[in-house]
Short mmCIF file of C-alpha atoms in Angstrom, two decimals:
data_model
loop_
_atom_site.label_atom_id
_atom_site.label_comp_id
_atom_site.label_asym_id
_atom_site.label_seq_id
_atom_site.Cartn_x
_atom_site.Cartn_y
_atom_site.Cartn_z
CA UNK A 1 61.12 37.96 -42.39
CA UNK A 2 58.77 37.51 -45.35
CA UNK A 3 60.12 36.13 -48.64
CA UNK A 4 63.62 37.21 -47.67
CA UNK A 5 62.64 40.74 -46.67
CA UNK A 6 62.95 41.93 -43.07
CA UNK A 7 59.34 42.72 -42.21
CA UNK A 8 56.58 41.30 -40.04
CA UNK A 9 53.70 42.86 -41.98
CA UNK A 10 51.60 40.84 -44.39
CA UNK A 11 48.48 41.64 -46.41
CA UNK A 12 45.20 40.62 -44.81
CA UNK A 13 44.40 39.22 -48.27
CA UNK A 14 47.06 36.54 -47.81
CA UNK A 15 45.16 33.26 -47.76
CA UNK A 16 47.07 32.17 -44.67
CA UNK A 17 45.20 34.92 -42.82
CA UNK A 18 41.87 34.48 -44.63
CA UNK A 19 41.55 30.69 -44.42
CA UNK A 20 44.61 29.20 -42.72
CA UNK A 21 45.60 28.15 -46.24
CA UNK A 22 49.15 27.03 -45.53
CA UNK A 23 51.36 25.06 -43.18
CA UNK A 24 54.13 25.62 -40.65
CA UNK A 25 57.01 24.11 -38.73
CA UNK A 26 58.52 24.97 -35.36
CA UNK A 27 62.21 24.08 -34.94
CA UNK A 28 64.73 24.21 -32.16
CA UNK A 29 67.72 26.42 -32.96
CA UNK A 30 70.98 25.40 -31.25
CA UNK A 31 74.23 27.25 -31.97
CA UNK A 32 72.73 28.58 -35.20
CA UNK A 33 71.71 25.04 -36.27
CA UNK A 34 68.00 24.39 -36.89
CA UNK A 35 67.55 20.82 -35.59
CA UNK A 36 66.19 18.19 -37.98
CA UNK A 37 65.69 20.84 -40.67
CA UNK A 38 65.61 18.25 -43.45
CA UNK A 39 62.75 16.39 -41.76
CA UNK A 40 60.81 19.60 -41.21
CA UNK A 41 61.23 20.54 -44.86
CA UNK A 42 60.04 17.06 -45.87
CA UNK A 43 56.86 17.58 -43.88
CA UNK A 44 56.30 21.07 -45.37
CA UNK A 45 56.70 19.42 -48.74
CA UNK A 46 54.08 16.75 -48.00
CA UNK A 47 51.55 19.33 -46.81
CA UNK A 48 52.27 21.62 -49.76
CA UNK A 49 51.56 18.67 -52.05
CA UNK A 50 48.20 18.14 -50.36
CA UNK A 51 47.38 21.86 -50.63
CA UNK A 52 48.85 22.11 -54.14
CA UNK A 53 51.17 24.95 -53.18
CA UNK A 54 54.65 25.15 -54.69
CA UNK A 55 57.75 25.87 -52.70
CA UNK A 56 61.43 25.64 -53.49
CA UNK A 57 63.33 24.13 -50.52
CA UNK A 58 66.58 25.75 -51.70
CA UNK A 59 65.11 29.26 -51.64
CA UNK A 60 63.67 28.56 -48.19
CA UNK A 61 67.01 27.28 -46.93
CA UNK A 62 68.88 30.31 -48.26
CA UNK A 63 66.38 32.69 -46.63
CA UNK A 64 66.54 30.66 -43.42
CA UNK A 65 70.36 30.83 -43.34
CA UNK A 66 70.25 34.61 -43.74
CA UNK A 67 67.56 34.88 -41.08
CA UNK A 68 69.35 32.66 -38.57
CA UNK A 69 72.58 34.59 -39.14
CA UNK A 70 70.88 37.59 -37.49
CA UNK A 71 69.24 35.66 -34.64
CA UNK A 72 70.45 34.86 -31.14
CA UNK A 73 72.32 31.52 -31.68
CA UNK A 74 69.74 29.42 -29.81
CA UNK A 75 65.98 29.56 -29.51
CA UNK A 76 62.97 28.58 -31.60
CA UNK A 77 62.39 29.18 -35.30
CA UNK A 78 58.97 29.09 -36.91
CA UNK A 79 58.58 28.66 -40.67
CA UNK A 80 55.16 29.44 -42.15
CA UNK A 81 54.26 28.79 -45.80
CA UNK A 82 51.02 30.18 -47.23
CA UNK A 83 49.34 30.25 -50.61
CA UNK A 84 49.65 34.04 -50.68
CA UNK A 85 47.04 36.28 -52.33
CA UNK A 86 44.78 35.06 -55.12
CA UNK A 87 41.75 33.04 -56.11
CA UNK A 88 38.16 34.04 -55.43
CA UNK A 89 36.74 33.22 -52.02
CA UNK A 90 37.65 29.68 -51.04
CA UNK A 91 38.63 28.85 -54.64
CA UNK A 92 42.41 28.80 -54.70
CA UNK A 93 44.92 29.18 -57.46
CA UNK A 94 46.90 25.93 -57.61
CA UNK A 95 50.67 25.66 -57.76
CA UNK A 96 51.49 29.26 -56.89
CA UNK A 97 54.79 29.87 -55.12
CA UNK A 98 54.31 29.89 -51.34
CA UNK A 99 54.85 32.98 -49.24
CA UNK A 100 57.61 32.19 -46.74
CA UNK A 101 57.44 33.68 -43.26
CA UNK A 102 60.27 33.20 -40.75
CA UNK A 103 60.03 34.07 -37.06
CA UNK A 104 62.34 33.76 -34.07
CA UNK A 105 61.33 33.40 -30.43
CA UNK A 106 63.38 32.59 -27.35
CA UNK A 107 63.31 29.09 -25.92
CA UNK A 108 60.63 29.23 -23.19
CA UNK A 109 62.16 29.68 -19.73
CA UNK A 110 59.42 27.60 -18.17
CA UNK A 111 60.57 24.52 -20.11
CA UNK A 112 63.90 24.41 -18.21
CA UNK A 113 64.31 21.32 -16.11
CA UNK A 114 61.07 19.65 -17.24
CA UNK A 115 62.95 16.95 -19.21
CA UNK A 116 64.66 15.93 -15.95
CA UNK A 117 61.79 16.48 -13.53
CA UNK A 118 58.93 15.23 -15.67
CA UNK A 119 55.68 17.04 -16.42
CA UNK A 120 52.18 17.19 -15.06
CA UNK A 121 49.48 16.51 -17.66
CA UNK A 122 45.73 17.08 -17.65
CA UNK A 123 42.92 15.98 -19.96
CA UNK A 124 41.35 18.47 -22.36
CA UNK A 125 37.58 18.72 -22.69
CA UNK A 126 38.07 19.76 -26.33
CA UNK A 127 37.77 16.83 -28.74
CA UNK A 128 39.98 17.06 -31.83
CA UNK A 129 38.56 17.52 -35.31
CA UNK A 130 38.53 14.34 -37.36
CA UNK A 131 39.49 14.48 -41.00
CA UNK A 132 41.49 11.75 -42.70
CA UNK A 133 42.66 14.10 -45.49
CA UNK A 134 44.16 16.63 -43.06
CA UNK A 135 45.32 14.21 -40.33
CA UNK A 136 49.08 14.15 -39.79
CA UNK A 137 49.59 17.51 -41.50
CA UNK A 138 50.85 20.60 -39.68
CA UNK A 139 48.54 23.01 -41.46
CA UNK A 140 47.50 26.47 -40.27
CA UNK A 141 44.01 25.44 -39.05
CA UNK A 142 44.85 25.18 -35.38
CA UNK A 143 41.74 26.22 -33.48
CA UNK A 144 41.54 22.74 -31.93
CA UNK A 145 44.88 23.33 -30.26
CA UNK A 146 44.03 26.90 -29.25
CA UNK A 147 40.81 25.78 -27.56
CA UNK A 148 42.42 22.71 -25.97
CA UNK A 149 45.16 24.98 -24.56
CA UNK A 150 42.49 26.72 -22.45
CA UNK A 151 42.60 23.56 -20.34
CA UNK A 152 46.36 23.90 -19.60
CA UNK A 153 45.85 25.52 -16.19
CA UNK A 154 47.41 25.62 -12.73
CA UNK A 155 50.47 23.39 -12.50
CA UNK A 156 49.67 21.54 -15.74
CA UNK A 157 52.41 21.61 -18.41
CA UNK A 158 50.25 20.05 -21.13
CA UNK A 159 46.86 18.40 -21.70
CA UNK A 160 45.98 15.27 -23.65
CA UNK A 161 43.42 15.60 -26.42
CA UNK A 162 41.05 12.86 -27.55
CA UNK A 163 39.01 12.37 -30.69
CA UNK A 164 35.22 12.05 -30.57
CA UNK A 165 35.50 8.30 -29.95
CA UNK A 166 37.55 8.91 -26.81
CA UNK A 167 40.88 7.76 -28.22
CA UNK A 168 43.87 9.74 -27.02
CA UNK A 169 45.54 11.40 -30.02
CA UNK A 170 48.22 13.79 -28.73
CA UNK A 171 48.93 16.75 -26.49
CA UNK A 172 48.16 20.28 -27.70
CA UNK A 173 51.76 20.70 -28.86
CA UNK A 174 53.25 17.21 -28.49
CA UNK A 175 52.94 13.56 -29.45
CA UNK A 176 52.54 10.89 -26.79
CA UNK A 177 54.31 7.55 -26.42
CA UNK A 178 53.43 4.96 -23.79
CA UNK A 179 54.83 1.63 -22.64
CA UNK A 180 52.29 -1.12 -21.90
CA UNK A 181 52.87 -4.81 -21.35
CA UNK A 182 56.33 -4.56 -22.90
CA UNK A 183 55.11 -2.73 -26.02
CA UNK A 184 56.01 0.84 -26.98
CA UNK A 185 52.88 2.46 -28.42
CA UNK A 186 51.80 5.78 -29.93
CA UNK A 187 48.30 6.73 -31.10
CA UNK A 188 47.19 6.02 -34.63
CA UNK A 189 47.04 9.42 -36.40
CA UNK A 190 44.87 8.44 -39.36
CA UNK A 191 41.94 10.73 -38.53
CA UNK A 192 43.45 13.41 -36.28
CA UNK A 193 46.75 14.66 -34.90
CA UNK A 194 50.10 15.84 -36.20
CA UNK A 195 52.71 13.40 -37.46
CA UNK A 196 55.53 14.75 -35.29
CA UNK A 197 59.09 15.21 -36.52
CA UNK A 198 60.52 14.46 -33.06
CA UNK A 199 58.26 11.41 -32.72
CA UNK A 200 59.61 10.10 -36.01
CA UNK A 201 63.19 10.90 -35.04
CA UNK A 202 62.76 8.86 -31.83
CA UNK A 203 60.95 6.14 -33.77
CA UNK A 204 63.97 5.81 -36.08
CA UNK A 205 66.51 5.86 -33.22
CA UNK A 206 64.49 3.23 -31.36
CA UNK A 207 64.23 1.13 -34.51
CA UNK A 208 68.01 1.26 -34.92
CA UNK A 209 68.23 -0.04 -31.34
CA UNK A 210 65.75 -2.84 -32.08
CA UNK A 211 62.71 -1.22 -30.40
CA UNK A 212 59.57 -0.79 -32.46
CA UNK A 213 57.08 2.00 -31.72
CA UNK A 214 53.69 0.64 -32.77
CA UNK A 215 50.78 2.83 -33.88
CA UNK A 216 47.33 1.91 -32.65
CA UNK A 217 44.21 3.39 -31.07
CA UNK A 218 44.80 4.07 -27.38
CA UNK A 219 42.09 4.73 -24.83
CA UNK A 220 42.63 7.11 -21.94
CA UNK A 221 42.39 4.12 -19.60
CA UNK A 222 45.24 2.43 -21.47
CA UNK A 223 47.34 5.58 -21.16
CA UNK A 224 46.61 5.91 -17.45
CA UNK A 225 47.49 2.27 -16.79
CA UNK A 226 50.70 2.36 -18.88
CA UNK A 227 54.02 1.63 -17.18
CA UNK A 228 55.63 4.69 -18.80
CA UNK A 229 54.33 7.77 -20.59
CA UNK A 230 56.32 10.48 -22.34
CA UNK A 231 55.60 13.42 -24.61
CA UNK A 232 57.79 14.70 -27.41
CA UNK A 233 58.04 17.59 -29.84
CA UNK A 234 60.69 19.43 -31.80
CA UNK A 235 61.05 22.29 -29.34
CA UNK A 236 61.35 20.64 -25.91
CA UNK A 237 62.46 17.22 -27.15
CA UNK A 238 61.23 14.66 -24.61
CA UNK A 239 59.16 15.21 -21.46
CA UNK A 240 58.65 12.27 -19.11
CA UNK A 241 55.09 12.34 -17.75
CA UNK A 242 55.25 12.10 -13.97
CA UNK A 243 51.58 12.79 -13.31
CA UNK A 244 48.22 12.66 -15.10
CA UNK A 245 45.47 14.58 -13.37
CA UNK A 246 41.81 14.04 -14.26
CA UNK A 247 39.31 15.66 -11.92
CA UNK A 248 40.23 14.25 -8.49
CA UNK A 249 42.03 11.22 -9.88
CA UNK A 250 45.84 11.42 -10.04
CA UNK A 251 48.11 8.79 -11.55
CA UNK A 252 51.87 9.07 -10.93
CA UNK A 253 54.98 7.57 -12.51
CA UNK A 254 58.73 7.38 -12.01
CA UNK A 255 60.85 7.91 -15.12
CA UNK A 256 61.21 4.45 -16.70
CA UNK A 257 63.87 2.87 -18.96
CA UNK A 258 62.15 3.51 -22.32
CA UNK A 259 61.67 7.18 -21.44
CA UNK A 260 65.32 7.40 -20.37
CA UNK A 261 66.25 5.94 -23.77
CA UNK A 262 64.13 8.62 -25.54
CA UNK A 263 65.75 11.35 -23.41
CA UNK A 264 69.15 10.03 -24.34
CA UNK A 265 68.26 10.03 -28.08
CA UNK A 266 67.29 13.68 -27.76
CA UNK A 267 70.46 14.56 -25.82
CA UNK A 268 72.54 12.97 -28.58
CA UNK A 269 70.70 15.08 -31.14
CA UNK A 270 71.45 18.27 -29.17
CA UNK A 271 75.08 17.19 -28.70
CA UNK A 272 75.46 16.62 -32.46
CA UNK A 273 75.21 20.41 -32.99
CA UNK A 274 76.67 21.44 -29.61
CA UNK B 1 40.65 48.66 -42.89
CA UNK B 2 42.06 47.35 -39.62
CA UNK B 3 40.65 48.64 -36.31
CA UNK B 4 39.37 51.75 -38.05
CA UNK B 5 42.64 52.55 -39.84
CA UNK B 6 42.88 52.43 -43.63
CA UNK B 7 45.47 49.68 -44.12
CA UNK B 8 45.59 46.11 -45.41
CA UNK B 9 48.78 45.16 -43.57
CA UNK B 10 48.72 43.07 -40.41
CA UNK B 11 51.45 41.56 -38.26
CA UNK B 12 52.29 37.93 -39.01
CA UNK B 13 52.15 37.52 -35.21
CA UNK B 14 48.39 38.13 -35.30
CA UNK B 15 46.84 34.86 -34.16
CA UNK B 16 44.42 34.97 -37.06
CA UNK B 17 47.42 34.39 -39.30
CA UNK B 18 49.25 31.99 -36.97
CA UNK B 19 46.36 29.68 -36.08
CA UNK B 20 43.15 30.88 -37.72
CA UNK B 21 42.25 32.12 -34.23
CA UNK B 22 39.21 34.18 -35.13
CA UNK B 23 36.00 34.27 -37.13
CA UNK B 24 34.48 36.08 -40.09
CA UNK B 25 31.34 37.08 -41.92
CA UNK B 26 30.66 37.81 -45.57
CA UNK B 27 27.76 40.18 -46.26
CA UNK B 28 26.01 41.50 -49.31
CA UNK B 29 26.18 45.29 -49.59
CA UNK B 30 23.23 46.91 -51.41
CA UNK B 31 22.97 50.69 -51.73
CA UNK B 32 25.40 51.09 -48.80
CA UNK B 33 23.27 48.71 -46.66
CA UNK B 34 24.97 45.55 -45.35
CA UNK B 35 22.17 42.96 -45.52
CA UNK B 36 21.18 41.15 -42.32
CA UNK B 37 23.99 42.89 -40.44
CA UNK B 38 22.37 42.24 -37.06
CA UNK B 39 22.26 38.50 -37.73
CA UNK B 40 25.89 38.46 -38.86
CA UNK B 41 26.93 40.30 -35.70
CA UNK B 42 24.97 37.81 -33.61
CA UNK B 43 26.94 34.96 -35.19
CA UNK B 44 30.27 36.76 -34.64
CA UNK B 45 29.21 37.15 -31.04
CA UNK B 46 28.46 33.44 -30.63
CA UNK B 47 31.81 32.43 -32.11
CA UNK B 48 33.69 35.03 -30.05
CA UNK B 49 32.04 33.55 -26.95
CA UNK B 50 33.32 30.10 -27.92
CA UNK B 51 36.81 31.46 -28.58
CA UNK B 52 36.68 33.75 -25.53
CA UNK B 53 37.49 36.85 -27.56
CA UNK B 54 35.86 40.17 -26.70
CA UNK B 55 34.36 42.48 -29.24
CA UNK B 56 32.20 45.53 -28.97
CA UNK B 57 29.44 45.44 -31.64
CA UNK B 58 29.05 49.24 -31.46
CA UNK B 59 32.71 49.89 -32.28
CA UNK B 60 32.47 47.40 -35.15
CA UNK B 61 29.32 49.06 -36.48
CA UNK B 62 30.90 52.52 -36.32
CA UNK B 63 34.00 51.32 -38.18
CA UNK B 64 31.82 49.49 -40.69
CA UNK B 65 29.74 52.63 -41.36
CA UNK B 66 32.90 54.63 -42.04
CA UNK B 67 34.28 51.88 -44.23
CA UNK B 68 31.08 51.44 -46.25
CA UNK B 69 30.86 55.21 -46.73
CA UNK B 70 34.02 54.96 -48.88
CA UNK B 71 33.00 51.83 -50.82
CA UNK B 72 31.15 51.41 -54.09
CA UNK B 73 27.47 51.30 -52.92
CA UNK B 74 26.97 47.62 -53.74
CA UNK B 75 29.20 44.57 -53.50
CA UNK B 76 30.44 42.24 -50.81
CA UNK B 77 31.82 43.10 -47.36
CA UNK B 78 33.94 40.75 -45.32
CA UNK B 79 34.37 41.26 -41.57
CA UNK B 80 37.18 39.33 -39.88
CA UNK B 81 37.71 39.30 -36.11
CA UNK B 82 40.90 37.82 -34.65
CA UNK B 83 42.42 37.45 -31.21
CA UNK B 84 45.33 39.70 -32.27
CA UNK B 85 48.85 39.24 -30.94
CA UNK B 86 49.57 37.56 -27.62
CA UNK B 87 49.87 34.35 -25.67
CA UNK B 88 52.64 31.79 -26.07
CA UNK B 89 52.28 29.24 -28.87
CA UNK B 90 48.75 27.87 -28.94
CA UNK B 91 48.06 29.22 -25.44
CA UNK B 92 45.86 32.25 -25.91
CA UNK B 93 45.12 35.25 -23.78
CA UNK B 94 41.41 35.18 -23.01
CA UNK B 95 39.02 38.09 -23.34
CA UNK B 96 41.32 40.41 -25.29
CA UNK B 97 39.65 42.89 -27.63
CA UNK B 98 39.39 41.45 -31.15
CA UNK B 99 41.25 42.92 -34.09
CA UNK B 100 38.66 44.04 -36.64
CA UNK B 101 39.44 43.71 -40.34
CA UNK B 102 37.06 45.02 -43.01
CA UNK B 103 37.35 44.26 -46.71
CA UNK B 104 35.34 45.11 -49.80
CA UNK B 105 35.09 43.10 -53.00
CA UNK B 106 32.83 43.46 -56.01
CA UNK B 107 29.82 41.18 -56.37
CA UNK B 108 31.08 38.34 -58.60
CA UNK B 109 30.07 38.83 -62.25
CA UNK B 110 29.75 35.11 -62.75
CA UNK B 111 26.88 34.95 -60.23
CA UNK B 112 24.62 37.05 -62.47
CA UNK B 113 21.58 35.19 -63.68
CA UNK B 114 22.26 32.03 -61.65
CA UNK B 115 19.32 32.66 -59.31
CA UNK B 116 17.02 32.62 -62.37
CA UNK B 117 18.74 29.91 -64.40
CA UNK B 118 19.71 27.55 -61.60
CA UNK B 119 23.12 26.09 -60.92
CA UNK B 120 25.05 22.97 -61.74
CA UNK B 121 26.44 21.17 -58.69
CA UNK B 122 29.07 18.43 -58.30
CA UNK B 123 30.13 16.25 -55.38
CA UNK B 124 33.40 16.96 -53.58
CA UNK B 125 35.81 14.14 -52.78
CA UNK B 126 36.92 16.10 -49.68
CA UNK B 127 35.08 14.99 -46.54
CA UNK B 128 34.44 17.75 -44.01
CA UNK B 129 36.15 17.83 -40.61
CA UNK B 130 33.92 16.70 -37.77
CA UNK B 131 34.01 18.56 -34.49
CA UNK B 132 30.91 19.22 -32.43
CA UNK B 133 32.54 22.17 -30.59
CA UNK B 134 33.36 24.02 -33.84
CA UNK B 135 30.34 22.92 -35.92
CA UNK B 136 28.05 25.76 -36.97
CA UNK B 137 30.70 28.43 -36.35
CA UNK B 138 32.19 30.53 -39.13
CA UNK B 139 35.74 30.44 -37.77
CA UNK B 140 38.93 31.10 -39.72
CA UNK B 141 39.94 27.42 -40.08
CA UNK B 142 38.71 26.94 -43.62
CA UNK B 143 41.05 24.43 -45.25
CA UNK B 144 38.14 22.01 -45.72
CA UNK B 145 36.44 24.55 -47.95
CA UNK B 146 39.65 25.46 -49.78
CA UNK B 147 40.36 21.81 -50.59
CA UNK B 148 36.73 21.05 -51.49
CA UNK B 149 36.75 24.05 -53.86
CA UNK B 150 39.39 22.23 -55.95
CA UNK B 151 36.47 20.07 -57.10
CA UNK B 152 34.47 23.06 -58.43
CA UNK B 153 35.58 22.56 -62.05
CA UNK B 154 34.25 22.91 -65.59
CA UNK B 155 30.65 24.12 -65.63
CA UNK B 156 30.07 23.43 -61.93
CA UNK B 157 28.97 26.39 -59.83
CA UNK B 158 29.36 24.60 -56.48
CA UNK B 159 30.06 21.18 -54.99
CA UNK B 160 28.34 19.37 -52.14
CA UNK B 161 30.49 18.25 -49.23
CA UNK B 162 29.81 15.22 -47.05
CA UNK B 163 31.07 14.20 -43.63
CA UNK B 164 32.98 10.95 -43.09
CA UNK B 165 29.71 9.03 -42.69
CA UNK B 166 28.56 10.14 -46.14
CA UNK B 167 25.92 12.59 -44.96
CA UNK B 168 25.61 15.72 -47.08
CA UNK B 169 26.44 18.78 -44.94
CA UNK B 170 26.62 21.81 -47.23
CA UNK B 171 28.27 23.31 -50.29
CA UNK B 172 31.72 24.87 -50.02
CA UNK B 173 30.17 28.32 -49.54
CA UNK B 174 26.46 27.59 -49.14
CA UNK B 175 23.84 25.69 -47.18
CA UNK B 176 21.52 23.23 -48.91
CA UNK B 177 17.77 22.82 -48.57
CA UNK B 178 15.80 20.02 -50.22
CA UNK B 179 12.15 19.08 -50.58
CA UNK B 180 11.27 15.39 -50.15
CA UNK B 181 7.89 13.77 -49.73
CA UNK B 182 6.34 17.11 -48.83
CA UNK B 183 8.98 17.96 -46.21
CA UNK B 184 11.47 20.82 -46.43
CA UNK B 185 14.79 19.55 -45.06
CA UNK B 186 18.29 20.83 -44.38
CA UNK B 187 21.25 18.84 -43.02
CA UNK B 188 21.84 18.54 -39.31
CA UNK B 189 24.91 20.71 -38.56
CA UNK B 190 25.81 19.28 -35.17
CA UNK B 191 29.20 17.88 -36.16
CA UNK B 192 30.16 19.87 -39.26
CA UNK B 193 29.08 22.81 -41.41
CA UNK B 194 28.29 26.48 -41.00
CA UNK B 195 25.01 27.66 -39.50
CA UNK B 196 24.17 30.01 -42.35
CA UNK B 197 22.67 33.47 -41.83
CA UNK B 198 20.73 33.27 -45.12
CA UNK B 199 19.51 29.75 -44.25
CA UNK B 200 18.17 31.08 -40.97
CA UNK B 201 16.61 34.10 -42.65
CA UNK B 202 14.78 31.79 -45.05
CA UNK B 203 13.91 29.46 -42.16
CA UNK B 204 12.25 32.36 -40.34
CA UNK B 205 10.40 33.63 -43.43
CA UNK B 206 9.18 30.11 -44.17
CA UNK B 207 8.09 29.67 -40.55
CA UNK B 208 6.09 32.91 -40.76
CA UNK B 209 4.39 31.41 -43.82
CA UNK B 210 3.69 28.14 -41.96
CA UNK B 211 6.46 26.09 -43.59
CA UNK B 212 8.92 24.34 -41.28
CA UNK B 213 12.49 23.61 -42.40
CA UNK B 214 13.50 20.45 -40.54
CA UNK B 215 17.10 19.57 -39.65
CA UNK B 216 18.16 15.96 -40.07
CA UNK B 217 20.91 13.80 -41.52
CA UNK B 218 20.55 13.60 -45.30
CA UNK B 219 22.27 11.05 -47.50
CA UNK B 220 23.45 11.93 -50.98
CA UNK B 221 20.84 9.53 -52.34
CA UNK B 222 18.11 11.45 -50.50
CA UNK B 223 19.39 14.71 -52.00
CA UNK B 224 19.53 13.25 -55.50
CA UNK B 225 16.00 11.88 -55.25
CA UNK B 226 14.54 15.08 -53.75
CA UNK B 227 11.81 16.89 -55.64
CA UNK B 228 13.57 20.26 -55.20
CA UNK B 229 17.07 21.32 -54.17
CA UNK B 230 18.36 24.82 -53.56
CA UNK B 231 21.47 26.41 -52.12
CA UNK B 232 21.65 29.62 -50.13
CA UNK B 233 24.19 32.01 -48.69
CA UNK B 234 24.44 35.66 -47.72
CA UNK B 235 26.17 36.76 -50.91
CA UNK B 236 24.18 35.18 -53.74
CA UNK B 237 20.96 34.62 -51.77
CA UNK B 238 19.24 31.58 -53.30
CA UNK B 239 20.40 29.34 -56.14
CA UNK B 240 17.98 26.73 -57.45
CA UNK B 241 19.88 23.52 -58.25
CA UNK B 242 19.03 22.47 -61.79
CA UNK B 243 21.60 19.69 -62.08
CA UNK B 244 23.69 17.43 -59.84
CA UNK B 245 26.55 15.72 -61.63
CA UNK B 246 28.36 12.74 -60.09
CA UNK B 247 30.77 10.94 -62.40
CA UNK B 248 28.60 9.99 -65.40
CA UNK B 249 25.33 10.25 -63.49
CA UNK B 250 23.32 13.45 -63.95
CA UNK B 251 20.12 14.33 -62.12
CA UNK B 252 18.10 17.33 -63.34
CA UNK B 253 15.34 19.49 -61.88
CA UNK B 254 12.96 22.26 -62.84
CA UNK B 255 12.62 25.13 -60.37
CA UNK B 256 9.85 24.05 -57.95
CA UNK B 257 7.39 25.97 -55.74
CA UNK B 258 9.40 25.87 -52.49
CA UNK B 259 12.50 27.15 -54.27
CA UNK B 260 10.42 29.91 -55.88
CA UNK B 261 9.22 30.84 -52.40
CA UNK B 262 12.85 31.02 -51.14
CA UNK B 263 13.81 33.15 -54.16
CA UNK B 264 10.94 35.47 -53.41
CA UNK B 265 11.98 35.79 -49.73
CA UNK B 266 15.44 36.82 -50.92
CA UNK B 267 14.06 39.30 -53.46
CA UNK B 268 11.97 40.90 -50.71
CA UNK B 269 15.10 41.26 -48.60
CA UNK B 270 16.93 42.98 -51.47
CA UNK B 271 13.92 45.20 -52.14
CA UNK B 272 13.80 46.25 -48.48
CA UNK B 273 17.04 48.20 -48.99
CA UNK B 274 16.55 48.95 -52.70
#
């Protein structure tokens, strides 16, 4: 659906296509409820402010309600906002109303059971782009993630991506949280990475339970020697990491108490719309 | 035109739209001749190798000939290649045949005379993304350039963009060449920037005339204290920089001998298809 109209065709002149001039969100749909919609709209809003694109959350929500009404009750919803057509070359018109693209896909079969069993994670050779202005934002420039995903092979469910200094930033489609020496840590996202909605949901739930998730630079060695590691995103929720594979070296974990707490936060979220 | 068919509509599921998963070229069209087409196709080929997208240069050239046949004889042609539809999320299918999008626009009126008069250049606040895997490639992730173009205001024709270390990399749509202490220099593009087709054309012409263009890190101070500065790209050719404006500070130049040589190389190129 584009701007409320049932179509999947867009002009190649749309700046989303020409330059990745826009942003997006991917949400879990449960019983016709898009999970954490308010938080996803907040993030769209922050990125639209950076890009100087206008969008009216109420219009988006109305279109989304109509769209969801015609979808299978559960699955995955993607919202894309772009600057539309206009400007000359890179030069953009500021404060135009965003084009709104809505898409539905089924929840991936291959994700079933991974929250219980844990996932197997590799290390990507692709280093993430560093840019403090774009860091944290879920914009449409996603070649880093596309190229890093080439390294998700064999029995790997995800790969970890580092910046050029060798700090672990995130997975291709997930944030990472580790437990080390009694601290719960997640990478600093000031120069690269996406400020995840699920990460922040868990952060808030943990905070309410008196557990602080601290942001700081994390080396791969620190991740590999953590006592617990889990991944999170808005689609699969929480994945305990049971194995990190790097060349011949394999590090394995049992699911620990902090990860169980994160899994339980996510289950409560699902139950709230069940 | 998309894949040889006269249309401007593409599926929003095309990965060019979803992730900027593709690359592009912008060429000057003179009397139905796309200038330096072979060099542009070489660069598409290099980026498609990085992205592991297949494309057949002969098919592209056939479609381009048909497309150009129906265009005004002179103007600007844009070629976009994308990975098309497929894969799951970021995970791409490798070695699929690229979607080929061709567009025509008129040569911008506002460029007229700038090669003779020289241009006025500002400094962008936006620092370019750093990524050694993507550097040099003209991929579809162009938010850096979109955001930097916000700073092209007032009587500025272009702005210079730096990396996070403060090295000058390029303009938003052009490469930069300077003359300093008898050396002809252009920024090292190993972590950011586009490896320009016009820059390399001029590099080769200069080399044939015994002048080497050296690549090295250049600070803004080195650019501002250069004896000559010019910009180049495939659309406008060569623009002598007559003025760099940064806050209240203004540095001015006359058009020098090396810049005149670059202008003459470009004029010869135009004449070759005139």
